[in-house]
Short mmCIF file of C-alpha atoms and ligand atoms in Angstrom, two decimals:
data_model
loop_
_atom_site.label_atom_id
_atom_site.label_comp_id
_atom_site.label_asym_id
_atom_site.label_seq_id
_atom_site.Cartn_x
_atom_site.Cartn_y
_atom_site.Cartn_z
CA MET S 1 0.00 0.00 0.00
CA THR S 2 2.89 2.41 0.72
CA LYS S 3 4.04 2.46 -2.91
CA LEU S 4 0.44 2.89 -4.05
CA LEU S 5 -0.09 5.82 -1.69
CA SER S 6 3.12 7.50 -2.74
CA LEU S 7 2.10 7.17 -6.41
CA ILE S 8 -1.27 8.72 -5.66
CA ASP S 9 0.48 11.61 -3.88
CA LYS S 10 2.86 12.01 -6.80
CA LEU S 11 -0.06 12.10 -9.24
CA GLU S 12 -1.83 14.70 -7.13
CA GLN S 13 1.29 16.88 -6.98
CA ASN S 14 2.67 16.50 -10.51
CA HIS S 15 -0.44 15.54 -12.52
CA SER S 16 1.79 13.01 -14.21
CA LEU S 17 3.21 9.51 -13.79
CA THR S 18 5.30 7.28 -16.02
CA VAL S 19 3.55 4.56 -18.03
CA GLU S 20 5.07 1.97 -15.66
CA GLU S 21 3.70 3.87 -12.67
CA TYR S 22 0.23 3.98 -14.21
CA VAL S 23 0.45 0.22 -14.72
CA TYR S 24 1.35 -0.24 -11.06
CA LEU S 25 -1.47 2.06 -9.94
CA ILE S 26 -3.99 0.04 -11.93
CA ASP S 27 -2.71 -3.48 -11.29
CA ASN S 28 -2.30 -3.04 -7.56
CA ARG S 29 -5.47 -1.11 -6.88
CA THR S 30 -7.45 -1.79 -3.73
CA PRO S 31 -10.81 -0.46 -2.53
CA GLU S 32 -8.89 1.78 -0.09
CA ALA S 33 -6.74 3.22 -2.89
CA ALA S 34 -9.88 3.85 -4.96
CA LYS S 35 -11.44 5.71 -2.04
CA ILE S 36 -8.37 7.90 -1.54
CA LEU S 37 -8.13 8.66 -5.26
CA ALA S 38 -11.83 9.55 -5.41
CA GLU S 39 -11.53 11.88 -2.41
CA LYS S 40 -8.58 13.67 -3.97
CA ALA S 41 -10.34 13.86 -7.33
CA ASP S 42 -13.44 15.29 -5.66
CA LYS S 43 -11.38 17.89 -3.81
CA VAL S 44 -9.69 19.29 -6.95
CA ARG S 45 -12.95 19.21 -8.91
CA ARG S 46 -14.68 21.21 -6.17
CA GLN S 47 -11.86 23.77 -6.19
CA ILE S 48 -12.54 24.46 -9.86
CA TYR S 49 -16.19 23.64 -10.53
CA GLY S 50 -17.67 23.53 -7.02
CA ASN S 51 -20.43 20.95 -6.76
CA ALA S 52 -21.80 21.75 -10.23
CA VAL S 53 -22.76 18.96 -12.57
CA PHE S 54 -23.10 20.15 -16.16
CA ILE S 55 -25.79 18.65 -18.34
CA ARG S 56 -25.69 18.22 -22.11
CA GLY S 57 -28.71 17.38 -24.21
CA LEU S 58 -27.65 14.45 -26.37
CA ILE S 59 -29.27 14.27 -29.79
CA GLU S 60 -28.49 11.03 -31.61
CA VAL S 61 -28.95 12.33 -35.13
CA SER S 62 -28.39 9.16 -37.16
CA ASN S 63 -27.47 5.52 -36.72
CA ILE S 64 -26.43 5.17 -40.35
CA CYS S 65 -22.69 4.59 -40.47
CA LYS S 66 -20.19 3.81 -43.18
CA ASN S 67 -17.78 2.31 -40.65
CA ASP S 68 -17.57 -1.22 -39.36
CA CYS S 69 -15.99 -0.92 -35.91
CA TYR S 70 -16.05 -4.43 -34.42
CA TYR S 71 -17.48 -3.31 -31.07
CA CYS S 72 -20.27 -1.03 -32.23
CA GLY S 73 -23.95 -1.94 -32.59
CA ILE S 74 -24.53 0.57 -35.40
CA ARG S 75 -21.64 -0.74 -37.54
CA LYS S 76 -22.56 -0.93 -41.19
CA SER S 77 -22.57 -4.76 -41.31
CA ASN S 78 -25.24 -5.07 -38.64
CA ARG S 79 -28.28 -6.07 -40.70
CA ASN S 80 -30.48 -6.19 -37.59
CA CYS S 81 -30.02 -2.51 -36.91
CA GLU S 82 -33.11 -0.56 -37.91
CA ARG S 83 -31.65 2.57 -39.47
CA TYR S 84 -32.93 6.12 -38.99
CA ARG S 85 -31.84 9.66 -39.58
CA LEU S 86 -33.34 12.78 -38.02
CA THR S 87 -34.25 15.65 -40.31
CA PRO S 88 -32.73 19.07 -39.60
CA GLU S 89 -36.21 20.15 -38.44
CA GLN S 90 -36.40 17.27 -35.96
CA ILE S 91 -32.95 18.18 -34.63
CA LEU S 92 -34.05 21.79 -34.12
CA ASP S 93 -37.23 20.60 -32.41
CA CYS S 94 -35.04 18.63 -29.98
CA CYS S 95 -33.07 21.81 -29.24
CA ASP S 96 -36.31 23.76 -28.66
CA GLU S 97 -37.44 21.20 -26.15
CA GLY S 98 -33.98 20.99 -24.58
CA TYR S 99 -33.79 24.74 -24.17
CA ARG S 100 -37.15 24.77 -22.39
CA LEU S 101 -35.91 22.01 -20.10
CA GLY S 102 -32.83 24.05 -19.14
CA PHE S 103 -30.13 22.59 -21.39
CA ARG S 104 -27.52 25.05 -22.64
CA THR S 105 -25.35 22.58 -24.54
CA PHE S 106 -26.62 20.43 -27.37
CA VAL S 107 -24.52 17.48 -28.46
CA MET S 108 -25.17 16.11 -31.94
CA GLN S 109 -23.83 12.60 -32.16
CA GLY S 110 -24.16 10.07 -34.92
CA GLY S 111 -22.68 7.46 -37.16
CA GLU S 112 -20.61 8.61 -40.13
CA ASP S 113 -23.62 9.21 -42.33
CA GLY S 114 -22.91 10.78 -45.74
CA PHE S 115 -26.14 12.77 -45.54
CA PHE S 116 -24.43 15.12 -43.08
CA THR S 117 -22.29 16.98 -45.61
CA ASP S 118 -20.56 20.17 -44.53
CA GLU S 119 -23.38 22.14 -46.07
CA VAL S 120 -26.10 20.27 -44.17
CA LEU S 121 -24.26 20.15 -40.85
CA CYS S 122 -23.15 23.81 -41.03
CA SER S 123 -26.70 24.88 -41.76
CA ILE S 124 -27.99 22.99 -38.70
CA VAL S 125 -25.24 24.42 -36.48
CA ALA S 126 -25.97 27.94 -37.79
CA ASP S 127 -29.70 27.53 -37.12
CA ILE S 128 -29.10 26.33 -33.56
CA LYS S 129 -26.68 29.15 -32.83
CA GLN S 130 -29.03 31.73 -34.31
CA ARG S 131 -31.97 30.47 -32.28
CA TYR S 132 -29.98 29.93 -29.10
CA PRO S 133 -26.88 32.15 -29.06
CA ASP S 134 -26.40 31.44 -25.37
CA CYS S 135 -25.95 27.71 -26.00
CA ALA S 136 -22.91 25.66 -26.90
CA VAL S 137 -23.01 23.17 -29.76
CA THR S 138 -20.93 20.01 -29.47
CA LEU S 139 -20.44 17.71 -32.43
CA SER S 140 -19.55 14.04 -32.29
CA MET S 141 -19.84 13.05 -35.91
CA GLY S 142 -16.62 11.13 -36.41
CA GLU S 143 -13.64 11.66 -38.67
CA ARG S 144 -13.84 14.47 -41.22
CA SER S 145 -11.34 16.53 -43.19
CA GLU S 146 -9.55 19.55 -41.75
CA GLU S 147 -11.48 21.73 -44.16
CA SER S 148 -14.75 20.31 -42.87
CA TYR S 149 -13.82 20.78 -39.21
CA GLN S 150 -12.74 24.35 -39.98
CA LYS S 151 -16.07 25.15 -41.66
CA LEU S 152 -18.00 23.74 -38.72
CA PHE S 153 -15.91 25.76 -36.29
CA ASP S 154 -16.31 28.94 -38.35
CA THR S 155 -20.07 28.38 -38.38
CA GLY S 156 -20.10 28.38 -34.59
CA ALA S 157 -19.68 24.80 -33.34
CA ASP S 158 -17.92 25.05 -29.99
CA ARG S 159 -16.79 21.55 -29.10
CA TYR S 160 -15.99 18.26 -30.78
CA LEU S 161 -15.91 14.81 -29.21
CA LEU S 162 -13.85 12.14 -30.93
CA ARG S 163 -12.75 9.33 -28.68
CA HIS S 164 -9.31 8.03 -29.62
CA GLU S 165 -10.69 4.59 -28.53
CA THR S 166 -7.21 3.28 -27.61
CA ALA S 167 -3.79 4.90 -27.63
CA ASP S 168 -2.11 1.68 -28.75
CA SER S 169 -1.97 1.39 -32.54
CA GLU S 170 -1.90 -2.43 -32.49
CA HIS S 171 -4.90 -2.52 -30.20
CA TYR S 172 -6.64 -0.03 -32.50
CA ALA S 173 -6.17 -2.49 -35.35
CA MET S 174 -7.79 -5.25 -33.27
CA LEU S 175 -10.89 -3.13 -32.70
CA HIS S 176 -11.32 -1.74 -36.21
CA PRO S 177 -11.20 -2.94 -39.81
CA LYS S 178 -8.16 -1.96 -41.84
CA GLU S 179 -9.95 0.97 -43.50
CA LEU S 180 -9.77 2.80 -40.18
CA SER S 181 -6.38 3.93 -39.01
CA PHE S 182 -5.06 4.95 -35.64
CA GLU S 183 -2.96 7.64 -37.29
CA ASP S 184 -6.00 9.21 -38.96
CA ARG S 185 -7.91 9.24 -35.67
CA ILE S 186 -5.08 10.94 -33.79
CA ASN S 187 -4.52 13.41 -36.62
CA CYS S 188 -8.19 14.35 -36.50
CA LEU S 189 -7.87 15.04 -32.77
CA LYS S 190 -4.79 17.21 -33.30
CA THR S 191 -6.54 19.10 -36.08
CA LEU S 192 -9.63 19.74 -33.95
CA LYS S 193 -7.47 21.15 -31.20
CA LYS S 194 -5.42 23.29 -33.59
CA ILE S 195 -8.59 24.78 -35.08
CA GLY S 196 -9.72 25.86 -31.63
CA PHE S 197 -12.51 23.46 -30.70
CA GLN S 198 -12.89 22.45 -27.07
CA THR S 199 -11.77 18.94 -27.91
CA GLY S 200 -12.67 15.65 -26.31
CA CYS S 201 -10.88 12.32 -26.61
CA GLY S 202 -11.65 9.13 -24.71
CA PHE S 203 -11.63 5.36 -24.64
CA MET S 204 -13.56 2.29 -23.63
CA VAL S 205 -12.62 0.50 -20.43
CA GLY S 206 -12.33 -3.27 -20.75
CA SER S 207 -12.53 -3.36 -24.54
CA PRO S 208 -11.52 -6.72 -26.04
CA PHE S 209 -7.76 -7.47 -25.93
CA GLN S 210 -7.07 -4.44 -23.70
CA THR S 211 -4.18 -4.91 -21.27
CA THR S 212 -3.17 -2.75 -18.32
CA ALA S 213 -0.21 -1.52 -20.36
CA MET S 214 -2.66 -0.28 -23.00
CA LEU S 215 -4.76 1.51 -20.39
CA ALA S 216 -1.58 3.10 -19.04
CA LYS S 217 -0.84 4.33 -22.56
CA ASP S 218 -4.35 5.79 -22.70
CA LEU S 219 -3.67 7.69 -19.51
CA LYS S 220 -0.33 8.93 -20.85
CA PHE S 221 -2.06 10.01 -24.05
CA VAL S 222 -4.69 11.91 -22.06
CA GLU S 223 -1.90 13.49 -20.01
CA GLU S 224 0.00 14.65 -23.08
CA PHE S 225 -2.87 15.55 -25.40
CA LYS S 226 -4.50 17.70 -22.71
CA PRO S 227 -8.10 17.35 -23.90
CA ASP S 228 -10.81 19.71 -22.67
CA MET S 229 -13.16 16.73 -22.33
CA CYS S 230 -12.55 13.05 -21.88
CA GLY S 231 -15.26 10.45 -22.41
CA ILE S 232 -14.56 7.09 -20.83
CA GLY S 233 -17.06 4.34 -20.29
CA PRO S 234 -17.03 0.57 -20.00
CA PHE S 235 -17.09 -1.52 -23.15
CA VAL S 236 -20.46 -3.27 -23.26
CA PRO S 237 -20.91 -6.07 -25.82
CA HIS S 238 -23.56 -5.85 -28.51
CA LYS S 239 -25.22 -9.07 -29.59
CA ASP S 240 -24.94 -8.40 -33.35
CA THR S 241 -21.24 -7.58 -33.50
CA PRO S 242 -18.09 -9.73 -33.77
CA PHE S 243 -17.50 -8.95 -30.08
CA ALA S 244 -20.89 -10.28 -28.95
CA ASP S 245 -19.28 -12.89 -26.68
CA LYS S 246 -16.54 -10.73 -25.23
CA THR S 247 -16.57 -9.70 -21.59
CA GLY S 248 -17.57 -6.13 -20.79
CA GLY S 249 -15.66 -3.58 -18.70
CA THR S 250 -16.47 -2.91 -15.05
CA ALA S 251 -17.87 0.11 -13.25
CA GLU S 252 -15.19 -0.32 -10.60
CA LEU S 253 -12.25 0.11 -12.99
CA THR S 254 -14.05 2.86 -14.94
CA CYS S 255 -14.51 4.89 -11.74
CA TYR S 256 -10.91 4.30 -10.68
CA LEU S 257 -9.73 5.67 -14.04
CA LEU S 258 -12.12 8.63 -13.82
CA SER S 259 -10.44 9.63 -10.55
CA ILE S 260 -6.98 9.29 -12.09
CA ILE S 261 -7.97 11.42 -15.10
CA ARG S 262 -9.40 14.12 -12.80
CA LEU S 263 -6.03 14.24 -11.03
CA ILE S 264 -4.12 14.35 -14.31
CA HIS S 265 -6.20 17.29 -15.57
CA PRO S 266 -8.10 18.89 -12.69
CA GLU S 267 -10.05 21.15 -15.07
CA VAL S 268 -11.14 18.49 -17.58
CA LEU S 269 -14.84 18.05 -18.34
CA LEU S 270 -15.49 14.43 -17.50
CA PRO S 271 -18.80 12.74 -18.23
CA SER S 272 -20.32 10.04 -16.12
CA THR S 273 -21.37 8.09 -19.20
CA THR S 274 -24.50 6.29 -20.31
CA ALA S 275 -22.49 3.06 -20.56
CA LEU S 276 -21.56 3.37 -16.89
CA GLY S 277 -25.23 3.95 -16.04
CA THR S 278 -26.18 0.96 -18.17
CA ILE S 279 -23.99 -1.61 -16.42
CA ASP S 280 -24.69 -0.33 -12.90
CA PRO S 281 -27.99 1.17 -11.68
CA ASN S 282 -25.98 3.66 -9.60
CA GLY S 283 -23.32 4.11 -12.25
CA ARG S 284 -24.06 7.79 -12.88
CA GLU S 285 -23.71 8.58 -9.18
CA LYS S 286 -20.59 6.46 -8.81
CA GLY S 287 -18.98 8.27 -11.75
CA ILE S 288 -19.73 11.70 -10.28
CA LEU S 289 -18.41 10.64 -6.88
CA ALA S 290 -15.22 9.41 -8.58
CA GLY S 291 -14.59 12.83 -10.13
CA ALA S 292 -16.85 13.17 -13.19
CA ASN S 293 -18.77 16.45 -13.58
CA VAL S 294 -20.91 16.05 -16.71
CA VAL S 295 -23.99 14.00 -17.57
CA MET S 296 -25.55 13.78 -21.01
CA PRO S 297 -29.25 12.92 -20.83
CA ASN S 298 -30.95 11.78 -24.00
CA LEU S 299 -32.83 14.45 -25.93
CA SER S 300 -33.48 12.41 -29.09
CA PRO S 301 -37.13 11.93 -30.14
CA SER S 302 -38.44 8.95 -28.15
CA ILE S 303 -39.40 7.03 -31.31
CA VAL S 304 -35.74 6.64 -32.37
CA ARG S 305 -34.05 6.23 -29.00
CA LYS S 306 -34.02 2.45 -28.91
CA LYS S 307 -32.54 2.36 -32.39
CA TYR S 308 -29.30 4.06 -31.40
CA GLU S 309 -28.18 0.86 -29.77
CA LEU S 310 -24.41 0.97 -29.55
CA TYR S 311 -24.40 -1.93 -27.06
CA ASN S 312 -26.84 -4.31 -25.38
CA ASN S 313 -29.52 -2.72 -23.16
CA LYS S 314 -28.21 0.82 -23.67
CA LEU S 315 -30.19 3.14 -21.41
CA SER S 316 -32.28 5.73 -23.23
CA ASP S 317 -35.39 6.31 -21.18
CA GLY S 318 -36.22 6.58 -17.48
CA ASP S 319 -33.78 8.90 -15.75
CA GLU S 320 -31.60 8.77 -18.85
CA SER S 321 -34.17 10.88 -20.62
CA ALA S 322 -33.79 14.67 -20.76
CA GLN S 323 -37.46 14.96 -19.83
CA ARG S 324 -36.66 13.41 -16.45
CA LYS S 325 -34.09 16.08 -15.62
CA GLU S 326 -35.73 16.81 -12.27
CA ASN S 327 -35.25 13.20 -11.24
CA LEU S 328 -31.63 13.32 -12.26
CA ALA S 329 -31.28 16.56 -10.27
CA LYS S 330 -32.65 14.81 -7.18
CA ARG S 331 -30.29 11.91 -7.63
CA MET S 332 -27.35 14.30 -7.91
CA GLN S 333 -28.54 16.28 -4.86
CA SER S 334 -28.71 13.09 -2.84
CA ILE S 335 -24.96 12.68 -3.28
CA GLY S 336 -24.14 16.39 -2.77
CA TYR S 337 -24.10 17.83 -6.30
CA GLU S 338 -26.22 20.34 -8.22
CA ILE S 339 -27.27 20.26 -11.82
CA VAL S 340 -26.79 23.72 -13.30
CA THR S 341 -28.31 25.57 -16.25
CA ASP S 342 -25.06 26.66 -17.83
CA ARG S 343 -23.05 26.09 -21.01
CA GLY S 344 -20.49 24.44 -18.77
CA ASP S 345 -17.37 25.42 -20.67
CA VAL S 346 -13.99 24.13 -19.64
CA LYS S 347 -12.21 26.39 -17.16
CA SER S 348 -8.61 27.13 -17.93
CA LYS S 349 -5.93 26.13 -15.45
CA LYS S 350 -4.39 29.59 -15.53
CA LYS S 351 -7.57 31.44 -14.56
CA GLU S 352 -8.06 29.17 -11.57
CA GLY S 353 -4.44 29.61 -10.47
CA ILE S 354 -3.83 25.89 -10.39
N1 SAM Y 1 -19.25 8.17 -35.13
C1 SAM Y 1 -18.76 8.99 -34.09
C2 SAM Y 1 -17.34 8.60 -33.73
O1 SAM Y 1 -16.81 7.70 -34.35
O2 SAM Y 1 -16.74 9.24 -32.87
C3 SAM Y 1 -19.63 9.06 -32.87
C4 SAM Y 1 -20.53 7.91 -32.58
S1 SAM Y 1 -19.73 6.51 -31.84
C5 SAM Y 1 -21.01 5.35 -31.86
C6 SAM Y 1 -19.61 7.03 -30.14
C7 SAM Y 1 -18.80 6.18 -29.20
O3 SAM Y 1 -19.56 5.06 -28.79
C8 SAM Y 1 -17.52 5.59 -29.71
O4 SAM Y 1 -16.50 6.54 -29.66
C9 SAM Y 1 -17.30 4.38 -28.80
O5 SAM Y 1 -16.28 4.61 -27.84
C10 SAM Y 1 -18.67 4.19 -28.13
N2 SAM Y 1 -19.12 2.80 -28.30
C11 SAM Y 1 -19.45 2.18 -29.43
N3 SAM Y 1 -19.74 0.88 -29.21
C12 SAM Y 1 -19.60 0.68 -27.88
C13 SAM Y 1 -19.74 -0.44 -27.02
N4 SAM Y 1 -20.06 -1.65 -27.51
N5 SAM Y 1 -19.52 -0.28 -25.70
C14 SAM Y 1 -19.20 0.92 -25.20
N6 SAM Y 1 -19.04 2.01 -25.96
C15 SAM Y 1 -19.22 1.91 -27.28
#
């Protein structure tokens, strides 16, 4: 335990460890170490964001995808996936409802669907920003060209989420078909950051073939890339994918890693993800207690929600639904946090004097 405690202290002080040290921290974790990490993560988060939990209205715009990621339920080869695409009007209707409910960030996420050309996507972003200038628009629409990202940024999109999925190129090749390259993914992330987006990376915990050394590389990548947001959630198998029989990730390890990431980047916006809520009924709360400060309730029209099934039993209604925000607020209050009506931008380290 002494070495573990000294590594936790080192991480708290320096916001950095070596890859070997991250491996040790993960492999030798104990419930006590997890508790200490979570307390430290909570302390730094409160220094910067207080007890605020930021909410984002998640609009799943399309489950049509040209990619064939082995883990994903909306991969193009899944014949059992009932495909849909929201019209620009439906997307704007979601924003109208979200605004009324108190959301000030709208996240448009979807498969890589050719319908969403730069022209179409820019026009939707422009309409949202015109209607709701006080709101942030986040896009999570996959890999696009630099020119495309630039146009979207110039039109007013504020943030872009693109999980790196794994920081190990060989592991990346085990999770994706050869048409998708690790280098392209990382280059997209660098481009997004260069353009000026608040940029989010992230990875799945417990994805097939993942080793502790790979997770340690993920942490090192997060440390060095310095994302504004970092989405991590457990891998959950989907019955109609090549990984249907693989074991899923755990809430325990996901929360442990959330605490570590909070200590690496105290100011990072860290969601307590739907996947975490799916595998554990108290997953959302556990994630927040471990250091997360964002939740992304579902704002998609209820008729399509079940169709955006990235993994088995993905939550989309009940307290996952944007319409049940008051319930979510109560759940957050019961553990000492407040949902706020705020864009919830990332705070810079410098301003906070950290
Ligand atoms: N197409 C966009 C992209 O590639 O970034 C956004 C949509 S993609 C479905 C969103 C995220 O879902 C992925 O980055 C991946 O990490 C996550 N995901 C997909 N399948 C999953 C699974 N079986 N378990 C957990 N997360 C999964």
